[in-house]
Short mmCIF file of C-alpha atoms and ligand atoms in Angstrom, two decimals:
data_model
loop_
_atom_site.label_atom_id
_atom_site.label_comp_id
_atom_site.label_asym_id
_atom_site.label_seq_id
_atom_site.Cartn_x
_atom_site.Cartn_y
_atom_site.Cartn_z
CA MET A 8 1.83 25.14 -1.71
CA ASP A 9 5.20 23.38 -1.40
CA LEU A 10 4.54 20.88 1.33
CA SER A 11 1.65 19.06 2.88
CA LEU A 12 2.01 16.83 5.94
CA VAL A 13 -0.68 14.21 6.13
CA ILE A 14 -1.26 12.63 9.55
CA PRO A 15 -3.88 10.03 10.55
CA VAL A 16 -5.10 10.48 14.12
CA TYR A 17 -6.85 7.90 16.19
CA ASN A 18 -7.08 8.40 19.92
CA GLU A 19 -3.78 10.46 20.17
CA GLU A 20 -5.01 13.20 22.47
CA LYS A 21 -1.84 13.12 24.62
CA ASN A 22 0.51 12.94 21.72
CA LEU A 23 -0.94 15.81 19.67
CA PRO A 24 0.56 18.76 21.61
CA HIS A 25 4.03 17.14 21.32
CA LEU A 26 3.39 16.43 17.68
CA PHE A 27 2.55 20.06 16.95
CA GLU A 28 5.51 21.25 18.82
CA ALA A 29 7.80 18.96 16.87
CA ILE A 30 6.28 20.02 13.55
CA TYR A 31 6.60 23.72 14.27
CA THR A 32 10.18 23.29 15.37
CA VAL A 33 10.98 21.66 12.08
CA LEU A 34 8.85 23.49 9.57
CA LEU A 35 8.75 27.08 10.69
CA PRO A 36 12.47 27.68 10.05
CA MET A 37 12.10 26.19 6.56
CA ASN A 38 11.65 28.60 3.66
CA LYS A 39 8.61 26.83 2.28
CA SER A 40 4.88 27.20 2.24
CA TRP A 41 3.37 24.29 4.14
CA GLU A 42 0.22 22.90 5.62
CA VAL A 43 -0.52 19.97 7.97
CA ILE A 44 -3.59 17.94 7.25
CA LEU A 45 -4.77 15.96 10.28
CA VAL A 46 -7.37 13.35 9.64
CA ASN A 47 -9.27 12.46 12.81
CA ASP A 48 -10.27 8.85 12.21
CA GLY A 49 -13.22 8.78 14.60
CA SER A 50 -11.23 9.08 17.80
CA ARG A 51 -12.99 8.24 21.01
CA ASP A 52 -10.93 10.54 23.20
CA GLY A 53 -10.53 14.26 23.01
CA SER A 54 -8.33 14.39 19.93
CA LEU A 55 -10.77 16.24 17.81
CA ASP A 56 -11.12 19.10 20.39
CA VAL A 57 -7.30 19.40 20.53
CA LEU A 58 -7.11 19.49 16.76
CA ARG A 59 -9.90 22.10 16.66
CA ALA A 60 -7.96 24.26 19.12
CA TYR A 61 -4.82 24.22 17.01
CA ALA A 62 -6.66 24.81 13.78
CA THR A 63 -8.29 27.91 15.34
CA LYS A 64 -5.01 29.17 16.59
CA ASP A 65 -3.12 28.65 13.27
CA PRO A 66 -5.65 28.61 10.35
CA GLU A 67 -2.62 29.29 7.99
CA HIS A 68 -1.12 25.90 8.51
CA VAL A 69 -3.40 23.54 10.34
CA ARG A 70 -6.21 21.82 8.50
CA VAL A 71 -8.47 19.07 9.92
CA VAL A 72 -10.63 16.41 8.28
CA ALA A 73 -12.89 14.67 10.82
CA PHE A 74 -14.36 11.26 9.80
CA ARG A 75 -17.80 10.32 11.12
CA ARG A 76 -16.46 7.09 12.54
CA ASN A 77 -13.25 5.02 12.53
CA PHE A 78 -12.46 4.04 9.01
CA GLY A 79 -8.86 2.85 9.54
CA GLN A 80 -5.43 4.31 8.97
CA THR A 81 -5.41 3.69 5.18
CA ALA A 82 -8.72 5.53 4.69
CA ALA A 83 -7.46 8.45 6.80
CA ILE A 84 -4.23 8.60 4.73
CA ALA A 85 -6.29 8.45 1.53
CA ALA A 86 -8.51 11.32 2.68
CA GLY A 87 -5.48 13.36 3.75
CA ILE A 88 -3.95 12.94 0.32
CA ASP A 89 -7.22 13.95 -1.36
CA TYR A 90 -7.34 17.14 0.52
CA ALA A 91 -3.66 17.94 0.32
CA SER A 92 -2.55 20.75 -2.02
CA GLY A 93 1.22 20.54 -1.67
CA GLU A 94 3.57 19.58 -4.47
CA THR A 95 5.24 17.35 -1.97
CA ILE A 96 3.35 15.13 0.44
CA VAL A 97 4.84 13.69 3.54
CA LEU A 98 3.00 11.08 5.55
CA LEU A 99 3.69 10.46 9.21
CA ASP A 100 2.09 8.92 12.28
CA ALA A 101 0.55 11.03 15.01
CA ASP A 102 2.04 9.06 17.89
CA LEU A 103 5.56 10.55 17.48
CA GLN A 104 7.09 7.11 16.79
CA ASN A 105 8.19 8.82 13.56
CA ASP A 106 10.31 11.89 14.18
CA PRO A 107 9.19 15.03 12.31
CA ALA A 108 12.90 16.06 12.60
CA ASP A 109 13.60 13.66 9.78
CA ILE A 110 11.40 15.53 7.29
CA PRO A 111 14.12 17.91 6.01
CA MET A 112 16.31 14.86 5.23
CA LEU A 113 13.51 13.17 3.27
CA LEU A 114 12.91 16.38 1.29
CA ALA A 115 16.65 16.78 0.60
CA LYS A 116 16.68 13.22 -0.81
CA LEU A 117 13.54 13.99 -2.86
CA ASP A 118 15.32 16.92 -4.37
CA GLU A 119 17.99 14.70 -5.66
CA GLY A 120 15.51 13.75 -8.27
CA TYR A 121 13.36 11.03 -6.66
CA ASP A 122 9.60 10.79 -6.80
CA LEU A 123 9.33 8.90 -3.48
CA VAL A 124 11.58 8.60 -0.54
CA SER A 125 10.79 5.85 1.89
CA GLY A 126 11.67 5.92 5.60
CA TRP A 127 13.39 2.89 7.02
CA ARG A 128 13.08 2.28 10.77
CA LYS A 129 16.40 0.48 10.97
CA ASP A 130 16.47 0.60 14.75
CA ARG A 131 12.75 -0.02 15.39
CA LYS A 132 11.28 0.32 18.82
CA ASP A 133 8.34 -1.99 18.82
CA ASN A 134 7.74 -5.46 20.19
CA ALA A 135 10.35 -7.77 18.65
CA VAL A 136 8.22 -10.85 18.42
CA THR A 137 4.70 -9.61 17.50
CA ARG A 138 5.76 -6.64 15.33
CA ASN A 139 9.37 -6.57 14.14
CA LEU A 140 9.71 -10.18 13.18
CA PRO A 141 6.56 -10.43 11.12
CA SER A 142 7.32 -7.05 9.64
CA HIS A 143 10.82 -8.34 8.48
CA ALA A 144 9.20 -11.36 6.88
CA ALA A 145 6.48 -9.21 5.22
CA ASN A 146 9.01 -6.73 3.85
CA TRP A 147 11.07 -9.60 2.40
CA LEU A 148 7.96 -11.16 0.88
CA ILE A 149 6.67 -8.01 -0.60
CA SER A 150 10.02 -7.15 -2.05
CA GLN A 151 10.34 -10.59 -3.68
CA VAL A 152 6.78 -10.61 -5.13
CA THR A 153 6.63 -7.07 -6.34
CA GLY A 154 10.29 -6.64 -7.37
CA VAL A 155 10.36 -3.32 -5.45
CA HIS A 156 13.02 -3.78 -2.84
CA LEU A 157 12.45 -1.73 0.39
CA HIS A 158 13.41 -2.57 3.90
CA ASP A 159 10.40 -1.05 5.52
CA TYR A 160 7.13 -0.87 3.78
CA GLY A 161 5.25 -0.46 7.04
CA CYS A 162 6.96 2.81 7.95
CA THR A 163 4.47 5.57 7.47
CA LEU A 164 7.09 8.26 7.33
CA LYS A 165 7.62 8.67 3.56
CA ALA A 166 7.77 11.65 1.22
CA TYR A 167 6.03 11.70 -2.13
CA ARG A 168 5.98 13.90 -5.12
CA ARG A 169 2.31 14.66 -5.79
CA ASP A 170 2.17 13.03 -9.25
CA ALA A 171 3.65 9.76 -7.90
CA LEU A 172 0.43 9.41 -5.95
CA ALA A 173 -1.87 9.94 -8.87
CA GLY A 174 -3.86 7.22 -10.50
CA PHE A 175 -4.54 4.63 -7.81
CA ARG A 176 -6.92 4.35 -4.87
CA LEU A 177 -6.11 2.80 -1.52
CA TYR A 178 -8.14 0.02 -0.05
CA GLY A 179 -7.68 -2.25 3.02
CA GLU A 180 -4.22 -1.95 4.46
CA MET A 181 -2.85 -0.74 1.26
CA HIS A 182 -1.11 2.48 2.16
CA ARG A 183 1.96 0.47 2.70
CA PHE A 184 1.90 -0.58 -0.96
CA ILE A 185 2.00 3.01 -2.26
CA PRO A 186 5.67 2.56 -3.27
CA VAL A 187 4.74 -0.51 -5.32
CA PHE A 188 1.92 1.30 -7.17
CA ALA A 189 4.10 4.35 -7.60
CA HIS A 190 6.88 2.16 -9.05
CA SER A 191 4.39 0.71 -11.49
CA VAL A 192 3.63 4.20 -12.85
CA GLY A 193 7.31 4.79 -13.20
CA ALA A 194 8.30 6.63 -9.96
CA ARG A 195 11.96 6.75 -8.94
CA ILE A 196 12.26 5.48 -5.38
CA ALA A 197 14.93 5.98 -2.71
CA GLU A 198 15.19 4.84 0.92
CA VAL A 199 16.71 6.58 3.86
CA VAL A 200 17.13 5.47 7.51
CA VAL A 201 14.83 7.38 9.84
CA ARG A 202 14.63 7.53 13.66
CA HIS A 203 12.00 5.60 15.56
CA HIS A 204 10.80 6.09 19.07
CA PRO A 205 8.70 3.93 21.45
CA ARG A 206 5.21 5.12 21.86
CA LYS A 207 4.94 7.37 24.91
CA PHE A 208 1.14 7.91 25.18
CA GLY A 209 -1.81 5.91 24.06
CA LYS A 210 -1.46 2.37 22.74
CA ALA A 211 -0.69 0.80 19.43
CA ASN A 212 -3.75 -0.14 17.44
CA TYR A 213 -2.34 -3.20 15.69
CA GLY A 214 -0.75 -6.55 16.48
CA LEU A 215 -0.01 -9.75 14.69
CA GLU A 216 -3.35 -9.91 12.78
CA ARG A 217 -2.22 -7.03 10.55
CA THR A 218 0.49 -9.24 8.96
CA VAL A 219 -2.26 -11.57 7.75
CA LYS A 220 -4.09 -8.68 6.08
CA VAL A 221 -0.92 -7.39 4.51
CA VAL A 222 -0.19 -10.80 3.00
CA LEU A 223 -3.76 -11.04 1.63
CA ASP A 224 -3.44 -7.48 0.26
CA LEU A 225 -0.22 -8.60 -1.40
CA PHE A 226 -2.22 -11.05 -3.57
CA THR A 227 -4.44 -8.21 -4.76
CA VAL A 228 -1.49 -5.95 -5.42
CA LYS A 229 0.40 -8.54 -7.37
CA PHE A 230 -2.73 -9.39 -9.39
CA LEU A 231 -3.50 -5.73 -10.04
CA LEU A 232 0.04 -4.98 -11.10
CA SER A 233 0.80 -7.98 -13.23
CA TYR A 234 -2.57 -8.99 -14.59
CA SER A 235 -5.20 -6.27 -14.32
CA ASN A 236 -4.60 -5.49 -18.03
CA LYS A 237 -4.53 -9.06 -19.12
CA PRO A 238 -6.26 -11.33 -16.60
CA ILE A 239 -6.71 -14.00 -19.28
CA TYR A 240 -2.94 -14.66 -19.10
CA LEU A 241 -3.23 -15.72 -15.53
CA PHE A 242 -6.60 -17.58 -15.60
CA GLY A 243 -6.07 -18.90 -19.11
CA GLY A 244 -2.52 -19.94 -18.23
CA ALA A 245 -3.79 -21.84 -15.21
CA GLY A 246 -6.61 -23.32 -17.33
CA MET A 247 -4.32 -24.53 -20.09
CA GLY A 248 -1.97 -26.07 -17.48
CA LEU A 249 -4.86 -27.98 -15.98
CA ILE A 250 -6.13 -29.21 -19.32
CA PHE A 251 -2.65 -30.29 -20.30
CA GLY A 252 -2.33 -32.15 -17.00
CA SER A 253 -5.63 -33.81 -17.64
CA ALA A 254 -4.59 -34.85 -21.15
CA LEU A 255 -1.38 -36.38 -19.85
CA LEU A 256 -3.35 -38.38 -17.18
CA MET A 257 -5.81 -39.60 -19.74
CA LEU A 258 -3.06 -40.59 -22.13
CA TYR A 259 -1.31 -42.49 -19.31
CA LEU A 260 -4.48 -44.37 -18.39
CA PHE A 261 -5.20 -45.09 -22.03
CA ILE A 262 -1.74 -46.55 -22.64
CA ARG A 263 -1.87 -48.49 -19.38
CA ARG A 264 -5.14 -49.98 -20.46
CA PHE A 265 -3.35 -51.80 -23.30
CA THR A 266 0.03 -52.55 -21.69
CA ASP A 267 -1.06 -53.59 -18.13
CA GLY A 268 -4.76 -54.24 -18.87
CA VAL A 269 -5.89 -51.93 -16.01
CA ALA A 270 -9.33 -50.48 -16.73
CA VAL A 271 -9.33 -46.79 -17.32
CA LEU A 272 -12.52 -46.19 -15.15
CA GLY A 273 -11.06 -48.38 -12.41
CA SER A 274 -8.49 -45.82 -11.43
CA PRO A 275 -8.92 -42.69 -9.25
CA LEU A 276 -6.50 -41.01 -11.64
CA PHE A 277 -9.39 -40.91 -14.08
CA GLN A 278 -11.54 -38.78 -11.76
CA LEU A 279 -8.60 -36.57 -11.22
CA GLY A 280 -8.19 -36.11 -14.94
CA VAL A 281 -11.83 -35.21 -15.42
CA MET A 282 -11.60 -32.77 -12.55
CA PHE A 283 -8.51 -31.08 -14.07
CA ALA A 284 -10.27 -30.73 -17.38
CA ILE A 285 -13.43 -29.18 -15.85
CA MET A 286 -11.38 -26.80 -13.65
CA GLY A 287 -9.21 -25.93 -16.71
CA PHE A 288 -12.25 -24.85 -18.77
CA GLN A 289 -13.72 -22.99 -15.82
CA SER A 290 -10.58 -21.15 -15.37
CA ILE A 291 -10.41 -20.04 -18.92
CA LEU A 292 -14.01 -18.88 -18.78
CA MET A 293 -13.24 -16.97 -15.62
CA GLY A 294 -10.39 -15.36 -17.44
CA LEU A 295 -12.68 -14.19 -20.18
CA ILE A 296 -15.08 -12.67 -17.65
CA ALA A 297 -12.13 -11.01 -16.04
CA GLU A 298 -11.14 -9.55 -19.41
CA LEU A 299 -14.63 -7.99 -19.61
CA LEU A 300 -14.21 -6.54 -16.06
CA ALA A 301 -10.75 -5.21 -16.95
CA ARG A 302 -12.19 -3.21 -19.75
CA THR A 303 -14.88 -1.84 -17.48
CA TYR A 304 -12.26 -1.09 -14.89
CA HIS A 305 -10.08 0.98 -17.20
CA GLU A 306 -12.80 2.63 -19.26
CA SER A 307 -15.20 3.58 -16.44
CA GLN A 308 -12.41 5.52 -14.79
CA SER A 309 -10.90 6.71 -18.02
CA LYS A 310 -7.79 5.04 -16.70
CA PRO A 311 -5.30 4.67 -19.45
CA THR A 312 -3.15 1.57 -19.60
CA TYR A 313 0.07 3.63 -19.56
CA THR A 314 1.50 6.63 -17.75
CA VAL A 315 3.29 9.51 -19.33
CA ARG A 316 6.19 11.45 -17.63
CA GLU A 317 6.17 14.32 -20.08
CA THR A 318 5.33 15.19 -23.69
CA ILE A 319 7.19 17.40 -26.11
CA ASN A 320 5.46 19.70 -28.61
CA LEU A 321 2.11 18.22 -27.70
CA LYS A 322 -0.83 20.15 -26.19
CA LYS A 323 -2.78 17.41 -24.45
N1 UDP B 465 -4.53 5.28 13.18
C1 UDP B 465 -5.76 5.67 12.53
N2 UDP B 465 -6.74 4.94 12.51
C2 UDP B 465 -6.83 3.67 13.11
C3 UDP B 465 -5.63 3.23 13.73
C4 UDP B 465 -4.52 4.06 13.76
O1 UDP B 465 -5.75 6.82 11.97
O2 UDP B 465 -7.81 3.03 13.08
C5 UDP B 465 -3.38 6.20 13.21
C6 UDP B 465 -2.76 6.34 14.56
O3 UDP B 465 -3.37 7.51 15.25
C7 UDP B 465 -1.31 6.64 14.29
C8 UDP B 465 -1.14 5.79 13.01
O4 UDP B 465 -2.38 5.49 12.51
O5 UDP B 465 -1.07 8.00 13.93
C9 UDP B 465 -0.38 4.53 13.30
O6 UDP B 465 -1.11 3.77 14.36
P1 UDP B 465 -0.34 2.90 15.43
O7 UDP B 465 0.69 3.69 16.08
O8 UDP B 465 -1.38 2.22 16.27
O9 UDP B 465 0.35 1.81 14.55
P2 UDP B 465 1.82 1.24 14.62
O10 UDP B 465 2.76 2.44 14.80
O11 UDP B 465 1.84 0.40 15.83
O12 UDP B 465 1.99 0.54 13.34
MG1 MG B 466 2.68 3.85 16.18
#
């Protein structure tokens, strides 16, 4: 199989016929074997019936995964990827805000030797204040924190080479961080401008609150990427900093005791120093526990601490 489209579907009854039409227009003329995997994320409207009808009509191309209830867009995407058998995987939204007509362009870019091509909704048609502005801020923040510079993490329309998706699981709102994980396993990433349309039918499922989740997820992502192998560097570093701060405070109080005659115990700085010392030791201990967890994490999943692009003259 050359190409799998993965599409999360939640209450998109009215959009689905247009979506299928757009997909067929784009993919049928292409000289590739392809499938489209639609994950019905517990829709409350007739989406599943529509999907069923299309799957019956075209069993060669249309595949459906139906969740028992609504698990969220990230879970739907993760399931779609699990079931996909294409060498290349393209994700897009079911609401036609992404334009399937952009798919050939993404694939062409991928063929230039990239592992991941990210869509960029340069001219985005969503609410400027509640969506576009926070999204700009989030993209900037994610780029700064992770060092992977993309204009539009939130754009679902992206193309992936299958092996760029191997080796990590998606939680929370994390599908948008796939490029970051992929980058960490050595994927080559490109970005292309894609079209974006306003939603015609149904309504958007998200608002401002998603930005908060994204920022929280960013903490997890940064931690996983930078410290999941060596958590003691983070916790131990913080711990040593605190203990050092405590030592400086105590030294200052001690010297002041003799120069100005101020009692050590009479100053709130003393409590602060003690607190720093306790927190510092705690943090180091936490780091040690995290080291144990890191070993469980990698070994229980036989997850190596490296990724290999190819081997030469080696069987395994
Ligand atoms: N979606 C989903 N599960 C959900 C919410 C959304 O599978 O709980 C799907 C939805 O059908 C659409 C895509 O995820 O295909 C993006 O959703 P939406 O258009 O609401 O998000 P936005 O485009 O506003 O970011
Ligand atoms: Mg949308």
